[in-house]
Coordinates of C-alpha atoms in Angstrom, one line a residue:
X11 CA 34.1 119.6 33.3
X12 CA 33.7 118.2 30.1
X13 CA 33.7 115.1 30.7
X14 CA 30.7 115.7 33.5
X15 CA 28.8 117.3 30.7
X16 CA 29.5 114.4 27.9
X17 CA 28.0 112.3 30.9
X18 CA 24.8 114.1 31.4
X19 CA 24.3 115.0 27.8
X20 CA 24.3 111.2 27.4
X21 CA 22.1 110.5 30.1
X22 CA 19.9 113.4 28.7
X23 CA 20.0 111.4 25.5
X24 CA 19.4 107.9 26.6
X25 CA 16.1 109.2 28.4
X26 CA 14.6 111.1 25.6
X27 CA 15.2 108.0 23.3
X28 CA 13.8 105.8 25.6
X29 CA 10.6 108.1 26.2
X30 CA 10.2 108.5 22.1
X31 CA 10.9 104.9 21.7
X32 CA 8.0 103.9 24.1
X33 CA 5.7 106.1 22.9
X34 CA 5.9 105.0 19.2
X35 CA 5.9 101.3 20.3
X36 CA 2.7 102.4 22.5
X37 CA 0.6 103.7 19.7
X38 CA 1.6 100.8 17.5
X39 CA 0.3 98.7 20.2
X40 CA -3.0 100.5 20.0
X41 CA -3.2 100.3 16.6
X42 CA -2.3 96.5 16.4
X43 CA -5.0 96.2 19.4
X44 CA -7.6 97.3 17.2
X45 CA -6.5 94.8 14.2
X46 CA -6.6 92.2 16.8
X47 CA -9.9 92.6 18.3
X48 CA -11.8 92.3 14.9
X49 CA -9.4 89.1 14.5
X50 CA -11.0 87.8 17.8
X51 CA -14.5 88.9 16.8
X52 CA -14.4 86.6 13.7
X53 CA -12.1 83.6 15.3
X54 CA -11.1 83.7 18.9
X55 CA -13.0 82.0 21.9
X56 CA -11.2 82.8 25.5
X57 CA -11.8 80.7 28.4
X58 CA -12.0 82.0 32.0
X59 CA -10.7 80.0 34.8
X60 CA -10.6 77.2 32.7
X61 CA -13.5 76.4 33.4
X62 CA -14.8 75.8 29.7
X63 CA -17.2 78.4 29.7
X64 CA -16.9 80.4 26.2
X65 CA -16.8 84.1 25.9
X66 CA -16.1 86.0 23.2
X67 CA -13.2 88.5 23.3
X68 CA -15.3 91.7 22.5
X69 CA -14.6 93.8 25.3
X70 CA -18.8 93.9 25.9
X71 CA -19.4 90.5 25.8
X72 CA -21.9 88.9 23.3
X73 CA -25.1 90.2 23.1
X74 CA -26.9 87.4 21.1
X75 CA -26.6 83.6 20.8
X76 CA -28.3 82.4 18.1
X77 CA -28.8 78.6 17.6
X78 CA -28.8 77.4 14.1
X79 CA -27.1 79.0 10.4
X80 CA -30.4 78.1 8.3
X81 CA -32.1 80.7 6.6
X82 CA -33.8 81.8 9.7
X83 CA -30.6 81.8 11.9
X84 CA -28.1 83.5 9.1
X85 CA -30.7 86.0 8.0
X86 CA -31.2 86.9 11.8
X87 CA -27.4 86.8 13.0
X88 CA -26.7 89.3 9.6
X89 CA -29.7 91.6 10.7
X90 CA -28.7 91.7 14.2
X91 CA -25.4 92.4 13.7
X92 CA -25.7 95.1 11.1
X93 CA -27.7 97.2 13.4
X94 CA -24.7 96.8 15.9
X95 CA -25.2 93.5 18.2
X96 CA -22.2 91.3 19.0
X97 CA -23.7 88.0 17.6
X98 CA -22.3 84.7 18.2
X99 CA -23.7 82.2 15.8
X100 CA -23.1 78.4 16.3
X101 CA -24.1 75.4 13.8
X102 CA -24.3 72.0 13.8
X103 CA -23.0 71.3 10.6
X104 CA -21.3 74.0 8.3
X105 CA -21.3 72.0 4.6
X106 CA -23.8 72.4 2.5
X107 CA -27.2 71.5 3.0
X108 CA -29.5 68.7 0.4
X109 CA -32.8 69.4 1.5
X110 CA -36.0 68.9 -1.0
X111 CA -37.4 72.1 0.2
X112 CA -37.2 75.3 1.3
X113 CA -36.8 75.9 -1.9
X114 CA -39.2 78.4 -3.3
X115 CA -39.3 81.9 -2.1
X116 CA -42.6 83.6 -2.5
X117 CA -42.1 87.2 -3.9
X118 CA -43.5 88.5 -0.2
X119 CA -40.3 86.7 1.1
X120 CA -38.1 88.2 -1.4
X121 CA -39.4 91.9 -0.7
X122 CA -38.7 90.8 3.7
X123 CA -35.0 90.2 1.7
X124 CA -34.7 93.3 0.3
X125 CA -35.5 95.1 3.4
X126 CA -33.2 93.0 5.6
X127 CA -30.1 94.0 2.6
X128 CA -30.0 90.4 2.0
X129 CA -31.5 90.6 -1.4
X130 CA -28.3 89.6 -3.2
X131 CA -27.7 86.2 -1.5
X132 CA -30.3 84.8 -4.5
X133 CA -27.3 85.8 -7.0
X134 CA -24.9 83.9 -8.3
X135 CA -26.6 80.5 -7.1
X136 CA -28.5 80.3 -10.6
X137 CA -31.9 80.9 -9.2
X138 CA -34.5 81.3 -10.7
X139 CA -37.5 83.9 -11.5
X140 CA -40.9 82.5 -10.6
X141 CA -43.8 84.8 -12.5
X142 CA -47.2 82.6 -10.3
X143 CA -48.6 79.2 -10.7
X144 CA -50.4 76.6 -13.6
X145 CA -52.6 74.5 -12.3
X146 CA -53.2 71.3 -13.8
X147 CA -57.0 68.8 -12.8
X148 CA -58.0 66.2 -15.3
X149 CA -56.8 67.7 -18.3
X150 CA -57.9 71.2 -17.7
X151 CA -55.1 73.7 -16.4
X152 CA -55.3 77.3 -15.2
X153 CA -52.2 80.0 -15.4
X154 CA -52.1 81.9 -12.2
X155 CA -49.5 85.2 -12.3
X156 CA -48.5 87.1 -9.0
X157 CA -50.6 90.3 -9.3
X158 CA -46.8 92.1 -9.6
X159 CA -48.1 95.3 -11.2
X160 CA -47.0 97.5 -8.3
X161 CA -43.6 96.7 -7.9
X162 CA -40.3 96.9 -9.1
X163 CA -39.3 94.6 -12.3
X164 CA -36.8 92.7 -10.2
X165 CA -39.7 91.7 -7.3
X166 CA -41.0 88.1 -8.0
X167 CA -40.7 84.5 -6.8
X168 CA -37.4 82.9 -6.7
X169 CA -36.4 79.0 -6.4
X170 CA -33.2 77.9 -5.8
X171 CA -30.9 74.8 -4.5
X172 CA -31.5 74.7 -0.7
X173 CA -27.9 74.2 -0.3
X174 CA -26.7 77.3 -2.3
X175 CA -29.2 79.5 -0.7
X176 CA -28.2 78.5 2.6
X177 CA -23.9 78.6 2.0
X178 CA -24.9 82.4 0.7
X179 CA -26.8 83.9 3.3
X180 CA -24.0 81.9 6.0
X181 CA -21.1 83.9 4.1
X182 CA -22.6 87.0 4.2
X183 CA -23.8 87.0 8.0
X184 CA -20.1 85.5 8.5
X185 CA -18.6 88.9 6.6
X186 CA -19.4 91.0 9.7
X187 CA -16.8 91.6 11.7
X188 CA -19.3 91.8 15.2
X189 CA -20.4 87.9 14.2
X190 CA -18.6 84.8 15.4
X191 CA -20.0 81.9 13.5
X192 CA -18.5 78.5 14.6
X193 CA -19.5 75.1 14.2
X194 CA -20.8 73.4 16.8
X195 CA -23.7 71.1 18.5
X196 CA -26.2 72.9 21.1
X197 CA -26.7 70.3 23.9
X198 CA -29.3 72.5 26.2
X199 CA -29.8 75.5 27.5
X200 CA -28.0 77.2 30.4
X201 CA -30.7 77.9 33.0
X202 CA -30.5 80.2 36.2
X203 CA -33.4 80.6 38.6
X204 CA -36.3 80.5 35.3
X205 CA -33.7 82.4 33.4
X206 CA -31.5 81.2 29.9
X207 CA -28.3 82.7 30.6
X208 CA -26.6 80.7 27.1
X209 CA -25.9 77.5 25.9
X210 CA -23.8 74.8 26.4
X211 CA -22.3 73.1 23.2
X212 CA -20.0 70.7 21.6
X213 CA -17.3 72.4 19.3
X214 CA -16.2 69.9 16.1
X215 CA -13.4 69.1 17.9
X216 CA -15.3 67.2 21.0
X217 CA -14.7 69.8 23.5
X218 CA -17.8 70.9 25.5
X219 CA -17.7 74.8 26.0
X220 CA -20.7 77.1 26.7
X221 CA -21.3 80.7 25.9
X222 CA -23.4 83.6 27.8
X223 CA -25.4 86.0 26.0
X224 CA -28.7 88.3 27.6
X225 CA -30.5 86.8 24.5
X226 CA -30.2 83.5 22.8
X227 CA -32.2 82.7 19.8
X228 CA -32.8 79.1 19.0
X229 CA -33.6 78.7 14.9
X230 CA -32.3 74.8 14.7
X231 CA -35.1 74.0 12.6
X232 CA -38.3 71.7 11.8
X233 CA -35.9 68.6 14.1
X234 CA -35.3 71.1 17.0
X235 CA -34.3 69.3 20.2
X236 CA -34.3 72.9 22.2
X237 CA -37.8 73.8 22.0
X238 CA -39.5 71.6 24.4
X239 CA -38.4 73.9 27.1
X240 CA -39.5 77.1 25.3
X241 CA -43.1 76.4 23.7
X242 CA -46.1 73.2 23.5
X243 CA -44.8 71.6 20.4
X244 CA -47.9 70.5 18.9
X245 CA -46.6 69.0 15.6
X246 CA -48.5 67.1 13.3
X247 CA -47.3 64.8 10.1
X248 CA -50.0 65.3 7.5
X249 CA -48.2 63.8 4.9
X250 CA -44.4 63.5 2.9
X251 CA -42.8 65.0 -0.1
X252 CA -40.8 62.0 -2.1
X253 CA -38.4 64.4 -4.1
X254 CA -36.7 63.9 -7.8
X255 CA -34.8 66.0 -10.0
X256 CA -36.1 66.1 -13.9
X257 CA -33.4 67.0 -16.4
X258 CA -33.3 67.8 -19.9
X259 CA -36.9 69.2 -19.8
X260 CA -38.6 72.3 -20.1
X261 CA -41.6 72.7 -18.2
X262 CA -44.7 74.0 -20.2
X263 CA -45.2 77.5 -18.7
X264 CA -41.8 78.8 -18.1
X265 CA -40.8 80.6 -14.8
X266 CA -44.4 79.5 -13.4
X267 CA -44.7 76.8 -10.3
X268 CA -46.6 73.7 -11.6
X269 CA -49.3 72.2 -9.3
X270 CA -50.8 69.0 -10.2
X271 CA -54.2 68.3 -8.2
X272 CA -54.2 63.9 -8.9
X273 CA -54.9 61.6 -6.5
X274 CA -54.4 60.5 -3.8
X275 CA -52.5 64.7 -3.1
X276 CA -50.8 67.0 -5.3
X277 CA -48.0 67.0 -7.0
X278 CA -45.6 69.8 -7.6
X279 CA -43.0 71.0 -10.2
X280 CA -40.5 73.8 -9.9
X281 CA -37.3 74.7 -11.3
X282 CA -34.4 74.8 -9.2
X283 CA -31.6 75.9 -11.9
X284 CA -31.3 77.0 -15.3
X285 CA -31.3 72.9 -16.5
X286 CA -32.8 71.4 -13.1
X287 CA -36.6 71.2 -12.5
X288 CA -37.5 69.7 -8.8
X289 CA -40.9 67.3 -8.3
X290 CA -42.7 66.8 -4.8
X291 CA -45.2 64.1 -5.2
X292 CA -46.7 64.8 -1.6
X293 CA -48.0 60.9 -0.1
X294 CA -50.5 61.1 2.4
X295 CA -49.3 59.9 5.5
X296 CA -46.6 59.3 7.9
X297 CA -45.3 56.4 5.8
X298 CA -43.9 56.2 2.2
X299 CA -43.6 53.3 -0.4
X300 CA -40.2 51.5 0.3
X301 CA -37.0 52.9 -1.6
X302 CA -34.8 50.1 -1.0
X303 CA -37.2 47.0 -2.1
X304 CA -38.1 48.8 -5.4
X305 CA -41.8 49.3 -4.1
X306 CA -41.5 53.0 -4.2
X307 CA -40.4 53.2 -8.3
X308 CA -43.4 50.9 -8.8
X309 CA -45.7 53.7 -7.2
X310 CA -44.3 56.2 -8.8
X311 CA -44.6 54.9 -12.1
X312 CA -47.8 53.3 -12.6
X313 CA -50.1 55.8 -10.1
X314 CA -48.3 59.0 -10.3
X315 CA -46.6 59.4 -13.7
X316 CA -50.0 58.8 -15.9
X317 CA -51.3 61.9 -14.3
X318 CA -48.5 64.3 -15.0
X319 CA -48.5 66.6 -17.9
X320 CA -47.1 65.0 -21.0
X321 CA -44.3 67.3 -21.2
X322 CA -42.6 65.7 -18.5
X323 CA -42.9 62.1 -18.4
X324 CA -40.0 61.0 -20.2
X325 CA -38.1 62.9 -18.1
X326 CA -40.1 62.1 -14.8
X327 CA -39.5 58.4 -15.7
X328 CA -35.5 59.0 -16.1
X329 CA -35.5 60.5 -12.5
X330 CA -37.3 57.4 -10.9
X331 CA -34.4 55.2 -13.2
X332 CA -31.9 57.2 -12.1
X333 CA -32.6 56.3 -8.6
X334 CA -31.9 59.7 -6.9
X335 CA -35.3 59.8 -5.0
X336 CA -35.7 61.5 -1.4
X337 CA -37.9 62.2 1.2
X338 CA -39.1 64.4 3.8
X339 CA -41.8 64.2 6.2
X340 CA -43.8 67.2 5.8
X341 CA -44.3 69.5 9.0
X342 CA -46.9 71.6 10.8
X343 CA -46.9 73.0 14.2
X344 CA -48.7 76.0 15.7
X345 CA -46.8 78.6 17.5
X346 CA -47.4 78.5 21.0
X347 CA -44.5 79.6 22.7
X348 CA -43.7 80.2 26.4
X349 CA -42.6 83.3 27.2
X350 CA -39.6 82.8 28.7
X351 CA -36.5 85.5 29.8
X352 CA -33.3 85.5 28.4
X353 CA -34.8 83.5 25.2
X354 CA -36.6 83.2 21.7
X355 CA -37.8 80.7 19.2
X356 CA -37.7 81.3 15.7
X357 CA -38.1 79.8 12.0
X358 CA -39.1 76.3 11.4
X359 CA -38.3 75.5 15.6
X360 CA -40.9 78.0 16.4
X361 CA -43.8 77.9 14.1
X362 CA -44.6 75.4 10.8
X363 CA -46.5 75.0 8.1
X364 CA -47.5 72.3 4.9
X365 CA -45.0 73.1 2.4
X366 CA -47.7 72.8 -0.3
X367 CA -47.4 76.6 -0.9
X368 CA -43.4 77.3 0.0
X369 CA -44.7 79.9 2.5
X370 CA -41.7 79.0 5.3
X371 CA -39.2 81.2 4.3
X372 CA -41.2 84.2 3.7
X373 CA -42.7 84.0 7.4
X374 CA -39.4 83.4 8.8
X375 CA -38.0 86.4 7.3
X376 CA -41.5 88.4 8.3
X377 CA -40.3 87.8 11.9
X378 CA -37.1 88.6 11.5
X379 CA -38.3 92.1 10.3
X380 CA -40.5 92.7 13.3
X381 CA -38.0 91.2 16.2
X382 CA -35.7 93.6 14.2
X383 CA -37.6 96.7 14.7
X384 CA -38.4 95.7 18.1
X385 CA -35.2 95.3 19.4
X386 CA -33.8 98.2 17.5
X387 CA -34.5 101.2 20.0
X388 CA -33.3 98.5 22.7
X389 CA -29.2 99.7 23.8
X390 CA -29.3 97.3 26.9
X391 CA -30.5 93.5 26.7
X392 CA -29.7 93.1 29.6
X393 CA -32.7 92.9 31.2
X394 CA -34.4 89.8 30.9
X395 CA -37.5 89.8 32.6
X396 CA -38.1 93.6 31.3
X397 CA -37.0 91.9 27.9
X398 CA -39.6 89.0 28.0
X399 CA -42.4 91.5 29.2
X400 CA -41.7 93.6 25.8
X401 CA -41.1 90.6 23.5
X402 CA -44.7 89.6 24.3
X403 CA -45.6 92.1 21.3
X404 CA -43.5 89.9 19.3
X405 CA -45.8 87.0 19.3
X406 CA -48.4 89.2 18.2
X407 CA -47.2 91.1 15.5
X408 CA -46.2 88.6 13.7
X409 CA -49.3 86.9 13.5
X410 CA -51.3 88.5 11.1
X411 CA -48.8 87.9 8.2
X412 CA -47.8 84.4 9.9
X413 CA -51.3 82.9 10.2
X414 CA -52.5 84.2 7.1
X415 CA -49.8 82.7 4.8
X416 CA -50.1 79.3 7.5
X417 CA -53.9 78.7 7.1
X418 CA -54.0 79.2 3.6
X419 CA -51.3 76.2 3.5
X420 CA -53.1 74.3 5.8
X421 CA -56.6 75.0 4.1
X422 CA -55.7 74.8 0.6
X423 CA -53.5 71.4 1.0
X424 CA -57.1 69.8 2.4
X425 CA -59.2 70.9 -0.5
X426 CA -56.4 70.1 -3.5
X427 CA -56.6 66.6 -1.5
X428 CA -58.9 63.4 -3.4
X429 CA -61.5 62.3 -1.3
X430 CA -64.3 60.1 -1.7
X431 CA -66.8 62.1 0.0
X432 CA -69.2 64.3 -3.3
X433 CA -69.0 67.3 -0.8
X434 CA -65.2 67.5 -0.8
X435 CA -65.2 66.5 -4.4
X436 CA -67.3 69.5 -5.1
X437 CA -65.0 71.8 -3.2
X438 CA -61.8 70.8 -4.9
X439 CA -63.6 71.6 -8.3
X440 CA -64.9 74.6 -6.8
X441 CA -61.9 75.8 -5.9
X442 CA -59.6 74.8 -9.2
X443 CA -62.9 76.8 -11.2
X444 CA -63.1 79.7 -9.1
X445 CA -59.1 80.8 -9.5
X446 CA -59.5 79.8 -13.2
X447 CA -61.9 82.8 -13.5
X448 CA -59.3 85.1 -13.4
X449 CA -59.1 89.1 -12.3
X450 CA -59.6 89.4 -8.4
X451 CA -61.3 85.5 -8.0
X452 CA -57.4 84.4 -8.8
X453 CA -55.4 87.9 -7.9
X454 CA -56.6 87.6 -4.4
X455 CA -55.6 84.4 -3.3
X456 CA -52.6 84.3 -5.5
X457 CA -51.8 87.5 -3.5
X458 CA -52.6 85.9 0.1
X459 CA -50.6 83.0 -1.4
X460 CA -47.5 84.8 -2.4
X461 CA -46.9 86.9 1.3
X462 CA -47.7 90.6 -1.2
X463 CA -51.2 90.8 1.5
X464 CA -51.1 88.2 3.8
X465 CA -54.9 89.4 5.5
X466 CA -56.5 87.3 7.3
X467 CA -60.1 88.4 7.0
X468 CA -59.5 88.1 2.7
X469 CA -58.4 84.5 3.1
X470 CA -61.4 84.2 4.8
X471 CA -63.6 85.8 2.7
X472 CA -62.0 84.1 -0.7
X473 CA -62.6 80.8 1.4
X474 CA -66.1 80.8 1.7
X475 CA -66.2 82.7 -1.9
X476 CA -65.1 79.3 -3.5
X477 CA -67.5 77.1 -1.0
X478 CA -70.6 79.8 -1.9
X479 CA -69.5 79.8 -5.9
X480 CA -69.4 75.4 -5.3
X481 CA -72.9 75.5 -4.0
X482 CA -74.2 77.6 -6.5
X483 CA -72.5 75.2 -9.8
X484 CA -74.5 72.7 -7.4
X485 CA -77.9 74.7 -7.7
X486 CA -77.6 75.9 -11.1
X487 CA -79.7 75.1 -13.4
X488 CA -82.1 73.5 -11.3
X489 CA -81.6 72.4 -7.7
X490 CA -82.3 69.0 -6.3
X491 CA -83.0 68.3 -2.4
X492 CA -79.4 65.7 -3.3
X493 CA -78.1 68.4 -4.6
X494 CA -78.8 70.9 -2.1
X495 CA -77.9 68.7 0.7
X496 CA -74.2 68.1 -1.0
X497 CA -74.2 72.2 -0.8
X498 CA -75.1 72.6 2.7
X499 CA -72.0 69.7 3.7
X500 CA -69.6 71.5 1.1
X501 CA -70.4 74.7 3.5
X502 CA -70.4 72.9 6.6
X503 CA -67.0 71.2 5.2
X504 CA -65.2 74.2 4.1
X505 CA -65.9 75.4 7.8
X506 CA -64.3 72.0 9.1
X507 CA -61.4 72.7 7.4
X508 CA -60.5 76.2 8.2
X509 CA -62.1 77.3 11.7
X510 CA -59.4 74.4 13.4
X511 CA -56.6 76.2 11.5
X512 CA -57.8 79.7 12.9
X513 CA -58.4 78.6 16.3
X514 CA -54.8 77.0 16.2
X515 CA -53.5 80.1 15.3
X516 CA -55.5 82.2 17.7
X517 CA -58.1 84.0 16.7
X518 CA -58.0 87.4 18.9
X519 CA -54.5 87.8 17.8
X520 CA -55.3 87.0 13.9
X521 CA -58.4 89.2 13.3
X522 CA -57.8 91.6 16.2
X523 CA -54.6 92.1 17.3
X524 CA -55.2 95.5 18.3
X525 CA -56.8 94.7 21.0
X526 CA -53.9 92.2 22.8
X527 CA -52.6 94.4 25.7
X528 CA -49.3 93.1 24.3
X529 CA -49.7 94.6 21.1
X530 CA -48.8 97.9 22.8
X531 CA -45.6 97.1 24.6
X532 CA -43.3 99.9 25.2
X533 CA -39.8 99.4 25.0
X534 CA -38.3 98.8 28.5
X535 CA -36.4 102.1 30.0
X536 CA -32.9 101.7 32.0

């Protein structure tokens, strides 16, 4: 009998261990699940059927691809993902980007920053403040401040290396646990009866994967090879920035922009660091003096350095002799997109502008704000012809903001331009004499320029302020019929300029947005 109960007992014992034993190993399994899945979310890439077709390993599935970690495509992966989006975010090339612009962050930009939490990615990269603009036109120059007033002390301009601005806002989209960033070329598109499903891609390694998402987001920038598919790419090459570093200088208005208006184009000075101060000397044109045969030091040197303020020559001329000179075709394309399910352009791939005013940045981020808002109420993306219907809105309500702060870069970098013709001649001094009058003649446009009120009908109206306030220095004291004939072809002029911008841009939905049927969209109920 005791021996039949020592039996049982231990048979007793042996089950209850086991049972305890299996449900401690079970919870740590849970637990070490849940350790594991943010490991996958930040690293892991499983393959079904081996078939090569990537999918992340978030239980859900990825709800947005986004193509491209530029400004554009980091800012938008961070936003996305902080408002709960699984975001897989692929790049060409990780290191850190030498660009000669993108550069300049208008205070507009920094406040879209600040309410996208991304404010502190302009620390620690020794930006700098940027307080407005000096002007600078045969000898006479013009201090132009952002009309600030209103805001917080820390609100202003800032410039920056590309580079560091770029590595900043990658590591902190990349410090979310719901975003996958991973290095990698976007070949095309995956395409399913007029629908993107994803992307197929190259990883660094060679191997050729592709990923699924309801919504992919191409932001590859001003070289995209993606677009083609998703909008009329009607780009246009007004002219190039050749770009030098000046050292050891100061410039003569501290934490201001310097614009130069010399001929043939303007030139521009900024700083990019505490000891660093970048030049654009903008060459009309799709082609530059030659580096390599010594052609381009020549130009600089005998056309553009005489017309520089004397502060900086010595240190203008070292850059040339230092040899570190770049360049960079500069940009403009219209956004006309096709509306197209499953997919979105953005940033530099979507919409561009001249650089002349750094306004890139600032719009990029002003989309980013509105996709933000209108995807936010959105729970299901999966949708896509629902989705495209509802994104419509998109298109138009960015375009206030977008198309001011675009035509003003487009308008202003055709007045500041030499030109032979009297009429043009009298707008460009017109222009550099109506902002030098200072209060509102210089608050307003410096405000349209810096993104704080990017209205459309005040560019407008400041526009044909400068062209009216040409013709009457023209009339004043007495007119002449040469005289008012050079008026009437600085008016007709101005209105060359700026009614092809506007009509580029759209007029309905610049001016009157309201009354675009997709201004209304509702979002899309499952």
């Amino acid at each position: 009998m005791m021996i039949y109960q020592w039996v049982w007992g231990g048979i007793v014992a042996f089950l209850l261990g086991f049972l305890l034993l299996d449900g401690s190993r079970g919870k740590r399994v849970k637990s070490g699940a849940g350790e594991d899945l943010m490991e996958k979310m930040k690293n892991e890439c499983f393959k079904s059927s081996g078939n090569g077709e990537c999918r992340l390993g978030f239980g859900v599935g990825t709800d947005v691809i986004v193509v491209g970690a530029g400004v554009a495509g980091s800012a938008l992966a961070h936003t996305l993902a902080k408002d709960g989006r699984i975001v897989h975010l692929i790049e060409r090339d990780m290191s850190q980007p030498d660009r000669i612009v993108g550069e300049l962050l208008q205070p507009g930009g920094y406040l879209k920053l600040i309410e996208l939490g991304l404010e502190d990615c302009v620390n620690e990269i020794d930006a700098q403040r940027i307080l407005g603009y000096a002007l600078y036109k045969d000898g006479k120059s013009a201090r132009l401040s952002y009309p600030l007033e209103q805001f917080h002390e820390d609100v202003a301009g800032r410039s920056f290396h590309n580079g560091r601005f770029v590595q900043r806002m990658r590591k902190k989209a990349a410090s979310l646990p719901n975003v996958k960033m991973e290095q990698g070329t976007v070949t095309s598109l995956i395409e399913e009866k007029g629908t993107i499903k994803g992307v197929q891609y190259r990883t660094k390694a060679g191997e050729e994967l592709k990923a699924y998402a309801p919504l992919t987001i191409v932001c590859d920038g001003c070289f995209s090879n993606l677009r083609r598919s998703l909008c009329n790419p009607k780009v246009d090459v007004p002219s190039c920035f050749v770009g030098l570093v000046l050292e050891n200088c100061l410039l003569p208005h501290a934490n201001h922009g310097h614009v130069v208006l010399a001929d043939p184009s303007p030139i521009l000075f900024y700083p990019i660091s505490s000891s660093e101060i970048r030049c654009l000397v903008d060459v009309p044109g799709q082609k530059v003096p030659s580096i390599a045969s010594g052609e381009m030091a020549h130009y600089l040197k005998t056309v553009v350095a005489p017309q520089i303020p004397t502060e900086l020559h010595s240190a203008f001329i070292s850059a040339i002799d230092k040899g570190n000179v770049k360049t960079m075709p500069n940009r403009s394309m219209p956004a006309s997109p096709y509306p197209t399910p499953g997919a979105l352009l953005m940033g530099d791939a979507f919409n561009m502008r001249h650089p002349l005013t750094g306004g890139g940045m600032t719009v990029a981020l002003s989309d980013i704000v509105v996709l933000r808002d209108l995807l936010k109420p959105l729970h299901n993306l999966n949708d896509a012809a629902a989705m495209c219907k509802y994104l419509e809105a998109f298109y138009t309500l960015r375009k206030p903001v977008a198309s001011t702060i675009n035509t003003l870069a487009g308008a202003l970098y055709k007045v500041f331009c030499a030109s032979p013709d009297q009429a043009r001649k009298e707008m460009r001094e017109a222009c550099f004499d109506y902002l030098s009058l200072g209060g509102n003649f210089s608050n307003g446009p410096v405000a349209l320029l810096s993104g704080l009120n990017p209205r459309p009908l005040s560019l407008v109206l400041h526009f044909f302020a400068v062209a009216v306030y040409g013709v009457g220095r023209l009339l004043l004291p007495f007119p002449s019929p040469q005289r008012m004939w050079i008026g009437a072809r600085l008016v007709w002029g101005a209105a060359g300029i700026i009614f092809p911008i506007i009509k580029a841009e759209g007029v309905r939905q610049m001016f009157f947005p309201v009354t675009v049927p997709a201004y209304y969209r509702s979002p899309p109920i499952h």
